[in-house]
């Protein structure tokens, strides 16, 4: 009997011990569950309050709507509806092409793809309308010719935004090529003076203005937001889409990975960019005579012929009279 009582007491004690351990382990989980339940209840109450506030604001909206200006009440919604209408007719691959052009033009934060895509669709519609108008005004064209002229107008309207974007990209690339040697010289001198690469870039961008300085500022902002330096440099090279900047970004990334001297790397890059810029200027100078030929033939030679030949023509006409 005594052994039975001892065994029962031991079993009860062991069960109580296991229960206490299980309770102690479950207590943090239960507390977390209670906290989560309380947070869910608070979120639900806040959601209900926000819904009530929205209903009250919707009820008061007509009075506030009347206080808005005519531009915000009529013109802006009408423009947005037209923009949305034309955006629906823009193919997805056209949107992707426009996005790439905007990215390379450095206007990613200024021009929205939606607005440019709607402008492209509007340009196509306007080109089709002008082509159809030109083809139908004159009665000399057959139906096939009218159709071809209308299609040509639509194609011209569709190509016009891309031509403008490409022109903007080329102008920007020319500016970047022109500013890169000077920027690299300043960067090389700053690093040789003891500054790190990031400090030198920050110092130069605060004093130098232009497209290249804005790109380096954008790169620094990307690094501050958590991007690695190599990825930020690659993104800057993609935005610029200039061979010299691709070479510069690649050399800096390799110098960072291999641990080579940044000062020596920048010195080599500066000399290389100066030489490339010198060759580019020589090539442009060699193109000048060919470019001058057309204005000379169109504008200068006729005036010279008039000055030289007109007296002879007058003398010959008088001699035959």
Short mmCIF file of C-alpha atoms in Angstrom, two decimals:
data_model
loop_
_atom_site.label_atom_id
_atom_site.label_comp_id
_atom_site.label_asym_id
_atom_site.label_seq_id
_atom_site.Cartn_x
_atom_site.Cartn_y
_atom_site.Cartn_z
CA UNK A 1 0.00 0.00 0.00
CA UNK A 2 2.81 2.31 0.91
CA UNK A 3 4.53 1.61 -2.41
CA UNK A 4 1.31 2.36 -4.27
CA UNK A 5 0.90 5.69 -2.48
CA UNK A 6 4.53 6.61 -3.21
CA UNK A 7 4.13 5.67 -6.88
CA UNK A 8 0.92 7.68 -7.13
CA UNK A 9 2.52 10.68 -5.46
CA UNK A 10 5.51 10.43 -7.80
CA UNK A 11 3.24 10.26 -10.84
CA UNK A 12 1.26 13.26 -9.64
CA UNK A 13 4.44 15.18 -8.95
CA UNK A 14 5.87 14.29 -12.39
CA UNK A 15 2.61 15.28 -14.09
CA UNK A 16 2.56 18.58 -12.18
CA UNK A 17 6.20 19.21 -13.13
CA UNK A 18 5.49 18.55 -16.81
CA UNK A 19 2.38 20.74 -16.65
CA UNK A 20 4.34 23.60 -15.09
CA UNK A 21 7.07 23.34 -17.75
CA UNK A 22 4.49 23.22 -20.52
CA UNK A 23 2.69 26.25 -19.02
CA UNK A 24 5.92 28.20 -18.74
CA UNK A 25 6.74 27.43 -22.38
CA UNK A 26 3.28 28.33 -23.60
CA UNK A 27 3.06 31.58 -21.64
CA UNK A 28 5.19 33.66 -24.13
CA UNK A 29 3.23 32.22 -27.05
CA UNK A 30 -0.04 33.05 -25.34
CA UNK A 31 1.16 36.57 -24.61
CA UNK A 32 2.16 37.02 -28.23
CA UNK A 33 -1.21 35.75 -29.38
CA UNK A 34 -2.98 38.13 -27.01
CA UNK A 35 -0.88 41.02 -28.30
CA UNK A 36 -1.58 40.07 -31.91
CA UNK A 37 -5.30 39.83 -31.15
CA UNK A 38 -5.22 43.23 -29.47
CA UNK A 39 -3.34 44.74 -32.44
CA UNK A 40 -5.87 43.24 -34.85
CA UNK A 41 -8.72 44.70 -32.83
CA UNK A 42 -7.03 48.12 -32.80
CA UNK A 43 -6.43 47.91 -36.56
CA UNK A 44 -10.07 46.97 -37.15
CA UNK A 45 -11.27 49.88 -35.04
CA UNK A 46 -8.92 52.27 -36.89
CA UNK A 47 -10.21 50.91 -40.20
CA UNK A 48 -13.79 51.51 -39.14
CA UNK A 49 -12.92 55.04 -38.05
CA UNK A 50 -11.18 55.69 -41.38
CA UNK A 51 -14.20 54.35 -43.27
CA UNK A 52 -16.50 56.66 -41.30
CA UNK A 53 -14.20 59.62 -41.99
CA UNK A 54 -14.21 58.82 -45.71
CA UNK A 55 -18.00 58.69 -45.71
CA UNK A 56 -18.17 62.03 -43.93
CA UNK A 57 -15.67 63.53 -46.37
CA UNK A 58 -17.66 62.11 -49.29
CA UNK A 59 -20.78 63.72 -47.86
CA UNK A 60 -18.97 67.06 -47.55
CA UNK A 61 -17.24 66.70 -50.96
CA UNK A 62 -19.78 68.69 -53.03
CA UNK A 63 -19.25 71.83 -50.97
CA UNK A 64 -15.47 71.50 -51.16
CA UNK A 65 -15.68 70.60 -54.85
CA UNK A 66 -17.36 73.91 -55.57
CA UNK A 67 -14.50 75.75 -53.87
CA UNK A 68 -11.92 74.30 -56.28
CA UNK A 69 -10.74 76.26 -59.29
CA UNK A 70 -12.12 75.70 -62.78
CA UNK A 71 -8.84 74.11 -63.83
CA UNK A 72 -9.00 71.45 -61.10
CA UNK A 73 -12.74 70.84 -61.47
CA UNK A 74 -13.04 70.67 -65.27
CA UNK A 75 -9.80 70.90 -67.23
CA UNK A 76 -7.66 68.50 -65.18
CA UNK A 77 -10.27 65.66 -65.08
CA UNK A 78 -10.96 66.12 -68.80
CA UNK A 79 -7.25 65.94 -69.60
CA UNK A 80 -6.85 62.85 -67.41
CA UNK A 81 -9.78 61.13 -69.14
CA UNK A 82 -8.28 61.87 -72.59
CA UNK A 83 -4.89 60.64 -71.37
CA UNK A 84 -6.41 57.41 -70.05
CA UNK A 85 -8.37 56.93 -73.30
CA UNK A 86 -5.28 57.20 -75.50
CA UNK A 87 -3.17 55.12 -73.11
CA UNK A 88 -5.51 52.15 -73.61
CA UNK A 89 -4.69 52.09 -77.33
CA UNK A 90 -0.92 52.09 -76.74
CA UNK A 91 0.62 48.58 -77.15
CA UNK A 92 2.69 47.21 -74.30
CA UNK A 93 5.89 46.97 -76.38
CA UNK A 94 5.54 50.65 -77.29
CA UNK A 95 5.21 51.46 -73.59
CA UNK A 96 8.38 49.44 -72.90
CA UNK A 97 10.26 51.26 -75.68
CA UNK A 98 9.12 54.64 -74.37
CA UNK A 99 10.16 53.66 -70.86
CA UNK A 100 13.63 52.74 -72.11
CA UNK A 101 13.93 56.02 -74.04
CA UNK A 102 12.81 58.04 -71.01
CA UNK A 103 15.32 56.17 -68.83
CA UNK A 104 18.17 56.89 -71.27
CA UNK A 105 17.09 60.51 -71.64
CA UNK A 106 17.51 60.99 -67.88
CA UNK A 107 13.88 62.00 -67.40
CA UNK A 108 12.73 58.97 -65.40
CA UNK A 109 11.63 61.10 -62.44
CA UNK A 110 10.25 63.96 -64.54
CA UNK A 111 8.38 62.32 -67.43
CA UNK A 112 5.89 59.58 -66.66
CA UNK A 113 5.50 56.65 -69.05
CA UNK A 114 1.73 57.08 -68.92
CA UNK A 115 1.86 60.65 -70.20
CA UNK A 116 4.42 59.90 -72.92
CA UNK A 117 2.47 56.81 -74.05
CA UNK A 118 -0.74 58.82 -74.25
CA UNK A 119 1.15 61.52 -76.17
CA UNK A 120 2.36 58.82 -78.61
CA UNK A 121 -1.20 57.56 -79.13
CA UNK A 122 -2.41 61.14 -79.62
CA UNK A 123 0.38 61.74 -82.15
CA UNK A 124 -0.65 58.62 -84.09
CA UNK A 125 -4.30 59.71 -84.10
CA UNK A 126 -3.34 63.21 -85.21
CA UNK A 127 -1.12 61.82 -87.98
CA UNK A 128 -3.93 59.57 -89.23
CA UNK A 129 -6.35 62.49 -89.20
CA UNK A 130 -4.00 64.82 -91.10
CA UNK A 131 -3.15 62.11 -93.63
CA UNK A 132 -6.82 61.30 -94.18
CA UNK A 133 -7.64 65.01 -94.44
CA UNK A 134 -4.90 65.61 -97.02
CA UNK A 135 -5.89 62.53 -99.03
CA UNK A 136 -9.62 63.34 -99.14
CA UNK A 137 -9.38 67.07 -99.87
CA UNK A 138 -7.92 66.52 -103.34
CA UNK A 139 -9.95 64.52 -105.86
CA UNK A 140 -6.91 63.41 -107.85
CA UNK A 141 -6.08 60.42 -105.63
CA UNK A 142 -7.51 56.93 -105.98
CA UNK A 143 -8.82 55.00 -102.98
CA UNK A 144 -5.61 52.98 -102.64
CA UNK A 145 -3.55 56.18 -102.71
CA UNK A 146 -5.78 57.76 -100.07
CA UNK A 147 -5.36 54.70 -97.86
CA UNK A 148 -1.59 54.74 -98.31
CA UNK A 149 -1.40 58.48 -97.53
CA UNK A 150 -3.50 57.98 -94.38
CA UNK A 151 -1.28 55.09 -93.26
CA UNK A 152 1.83 57.16 -93.97
CA UNK A 153 0.41 59.97 -91.80
CA UNK A 154 -0.17 57.51 -88.95
CA UNK A 155 3.35 56.11 -89.28
CA UNK A 156 4.80 59.61 -89.29
CA UNK A 157 2.79 60.52 -86.20
CA UNK A 158 3.98 57.36 -84.47
CA UNK A 159 7.64 57.99 -85.29
CA UNK A 160 7.62 61.64 -84.23
CA UNK A 161 7.77 61.05 -80.42
CA UNK A 162 10.60 58.54 -80.87
CA UNK A 163 12.52 60.99 -83.05
CA UNK A 164 12.14 63.70 -80.41
CA UNK A 165 13.25 61.33 -77.66
CA UNK A 166 16.23 60.15 -79.69
CA UNK A 167 17.21 63.76 -80.37
CA UNK A 168 17.01 64.50 -76.63
CA UNK A 169 19.12 61.41 -75.86
CA UNK A 170 21.80 62.36 -78.40
CA UNK A 171 22.04 65.94 -77.11
CA UNK A 172 22.37 64.65 -73.57
CA UNK A 173 25.03 62.11 -74.54
CA UNK A 174 27.02 64.84 -76.28
CA UNK A 175 26.87 66.99 -73.12
CA UNK A 176 27.97 64.03 -70.97
CA UNK A 177 30.92 63.29 -73.26
CA UNK A 178 31.98 66.93 -73.12
CA UNK A 179 31.78 67.14 -69.30
CA UNK A 180 33.38 63.77 -68.47
CA UNK A 181 37.10 64.67 -68.98
CA UNK A 182 36.84 67.76 -66.75
CA UNK A 183 34.95 65.83 -64.08
CA UNK A 184 37.56 63.05 -64.10
CA UNK A 185 40.40 65.55 -63.81
CA UNK A 186 38.79 67.09 -60.73
CA UNK A 187 38.06 63.66 -59.31
CA UNK A 188 41.63 62.51 -59.87
CA UNK A 189 43.07 65.61 -58.19
CA UNK A 190 40.69 65.26 -55.23
CA UNK A 191 41.56 61.60 -54.66
CA UNK A 192 45.28 62.32 -54.96
CA UNK A 193 44.81 65.05 -52.34
CA UNK A 194 43.64 62.42 -49.83
CA UNK A 195 39.86 62.23 -50.23
CA UNK A 196 38.06 58.95 -50.75
CA UNK A 197 36.15 58.30 -53.95
CA UNK A 198 32.74 58.99 -52.39
CA UNK A 199 33.92 62.14 -50.61
CA UNK A 200 35.54 63.44 -53.80
CA UNK A 201 32.36 62.82 -55.80
CA UNK A 202 30.27 64.58 -53.13
CA UNK A 203 32.65 67.55 -53.08
CA UNK A 204 32.69 67.93 -56.88
CA UNK A 205 28.92 67.55 -57.34
CA UNK A 206 28.25 70.38 -54.87
CA UNK A 207 30.34 72.79 -56.97
CA UNK A 208 29.89 71.51 -60.51
CA UNK A 209 26.59 71.83 -62.37
CA UNK A 210 25.36 69.94 -65.38
CA UNK A 211 24.00 66.63 -66.60
CA UNK A 212 27.01 64.58 -65.44
CA UNK A 213 26.96 66.13 -61.98
CA UNK A 214 23.25 65.31 -61.68
CA UNK A 215 23.95 61.69 -62.64
CA UNK A 216 26.61 61.36 -59.96
CA UNK A 217 24.22 62.90 -57.44
CA UNK A 218 21.64 60.33 -58.47
CA UNK A 219 24.25 57.60 -57.97
CA UNK A 220 25.02 58.85 -54.46
CA UNK A 221 21.33 58.91 -53.59
CA UNK A 222 21.01 55.30 -54.80
CA UNK A 223 23.89 54.28 -52.54
CA UNK A 224 22.28 56.07 -49.58
CA UNK A 225 19.03 54.17 -50.20
CA UNK A 226 20.83 50.83 -49.92
CA UNK A 227 22.22 50.00 -53.36
CA UNK A 228 25.73 48.67 -53.66
CA UNK A 229 28.27 50.91 -55.31
CA UNK A 230 28.76 48.55 -58.25
CA UNK A 231 25.02 48.37 -58.94
CA UNK A 232 24.63 52.14 -58.62
CA UNK A 233 27.52 52.69 -61.06
CA UNK A 234 26.00 50.23 -63.52
CA UNK A 235 22.65 51.98 -63.29
CA UNK A 236 24.32 55.36 -63.91
CA UNK A 237 26.09 53.93 -66.96
CA UNK A 238 22.77 52.56 -68.26
CA UNK A 239 21.07 55.93 -67.81
CA UNK A 240 23.87 57.76 -69.61
CA UNK A 241 24.35 55.10 -72.32
CA UNK A 242 27.79 56.51 -73.22
CA UNK A 243 30.74 54.24 -73.95
CA UNK A 244 33.17 56.36 -71.94
CA UNK A 245 30.98 56.21 -68.84
CA UNK A 246 30.62 52.43 -69.24
CA UNK A 247 34.42 52.17 -69.26
CA UNK A 248 34.71 54.46 -66.23
CA UNK A 249 32.11 52.49 -64.23
CA UNK A 250 33.76 49.16 -65.12
CA UNK A 251 37.21 50.37 -64.08
CA UNK A 252 35.92 51.71 -60.73
CA UNK A 253 34.07 48.46 -60.00
CA UNK A 254 37.18 46.41 -60.81
CA UNK A 255 39.35 48.66 -58.65
CA UNK A 256 36.91 48.22 -55.74
CA UNK A 257 36.84 44.43 -56.12
CA UNK A 258 40.57 43.89 -56.69
CA UNK A 259 41.71 46.48 -54.14
CA UNK A 260 43.95 48.37 -56.55
CA UNK A 261 44.93 52.01 -56.09
CA UNK A 262 41.96 54.28 -56.79
CA UNK A 263 44.27 57.21 -57.51
CA UNK A 264 46.16 55.27 -60.17
CA UNK A 265 42.94 53.98 -61.70
CA UNK A 266 41.48 57.48 -61.92
CA UNK A 267 44.72 58.83 -63.40
CA UNK A 268 44.64 56.22 -66.16
CA UNK A 269 40.96 56.87 -66.80
CA UNK A 270 41.51 60.64 -66.93
CA UNK A 271 44.33 60.29 -69.47
CA UNK A 272 42.26 57.84 -71.49
CA UNK A 273 39.21 60.12 -71.54
CA UNK A 274 41.31 63.12 -72.53
CA UNK A 275 42.78 61.18 -75.43
CA UNK A 276 39.35 59.93 -76.54
CA UNK A 277 37.97 63.48 -76.34
CA UNK A 278 40.92 64.76 -78.39
CA UNK A 279 40.27 62.13 -81.06
CA UNK A 280 36.57 62.98 -81.07
CA UNK A 281 37.35 66.67 -81.62
CA UNK A 282 39.72 65.79 -84.48
CA UNK A 283 37.05 63.64 -86.10
CA UNK A 284 34.51 66.45 -85.84
CA UNK A 285 37.03 68.88 -87.33
CA UNK A 286 37.59 66.55 -90.30
CA UNK A 287 33.84 66.44 -90.89
CA UNK A 288 33.59 70.23 -91.04
CA UNK A 289 34.58 70.64 -94.75
CA UNK A 290 31.95 68.11 -95.82
CA UNK A 291 29.29 69.82 -93.70
CA UNK A 292 30.25 73.23 -95.09
CA UNK A 293 29.88 72.03 -98.68
CA UNK A 294 26.05 72.00 -98.71
CA UNK A 295 25.49 75.58 -97.43
CA UNK A 296 28.20 76.79 -99.81
CA UNK A 297 26.51 75.16 -102.81
CA UNK A 298 23.03 76.33 -101.81
CA UNK A 299 23.70 79.86 -100.54
CA UNK A 300 27.23 81.09 -101.34
CA UNK A 301 27.94 79.82 -104.86
CA UNK A 302 24.72 81.29 -106.41
CA UNK A 303 25.53 84.73 -105.06
CA UNK A 304 29.11 84.44 -106.36
CA UNK A 305 27.83 83.41 -109.78
CA UNK A 306 25.46 86.37 -109.83
CA UNK A 307 28.26 88.79 -108.91
CA UNK A 308 30.73 87.37 -111.43
CA UNK A 309 28.51 86.38 -114.35
CA UNK A 310 25.81 89.04 -114.29
CA UNK A 311 28.01 91.81 -115.80
CA UNK A 312 29.20 89.40 -118.53
CA UNK A 313 25.62 88.40 -119.32
CA UNK A 314 24.62 92.06 -119.59
CA UNK A 315 27.59 92.76 -121.91
CA UNK A 316 26.79 89.76 -124.13
CA UNK A 317 23.12 90.71 -124.42
CA UNK A 318 24.07 94.28 -125.37
CA UNK A 319 26.55 93.00 -127.98
CA UNK A 320 23.89 90.89 -129.73
CA UNK A 321 21.33 93.68 -129.78
#
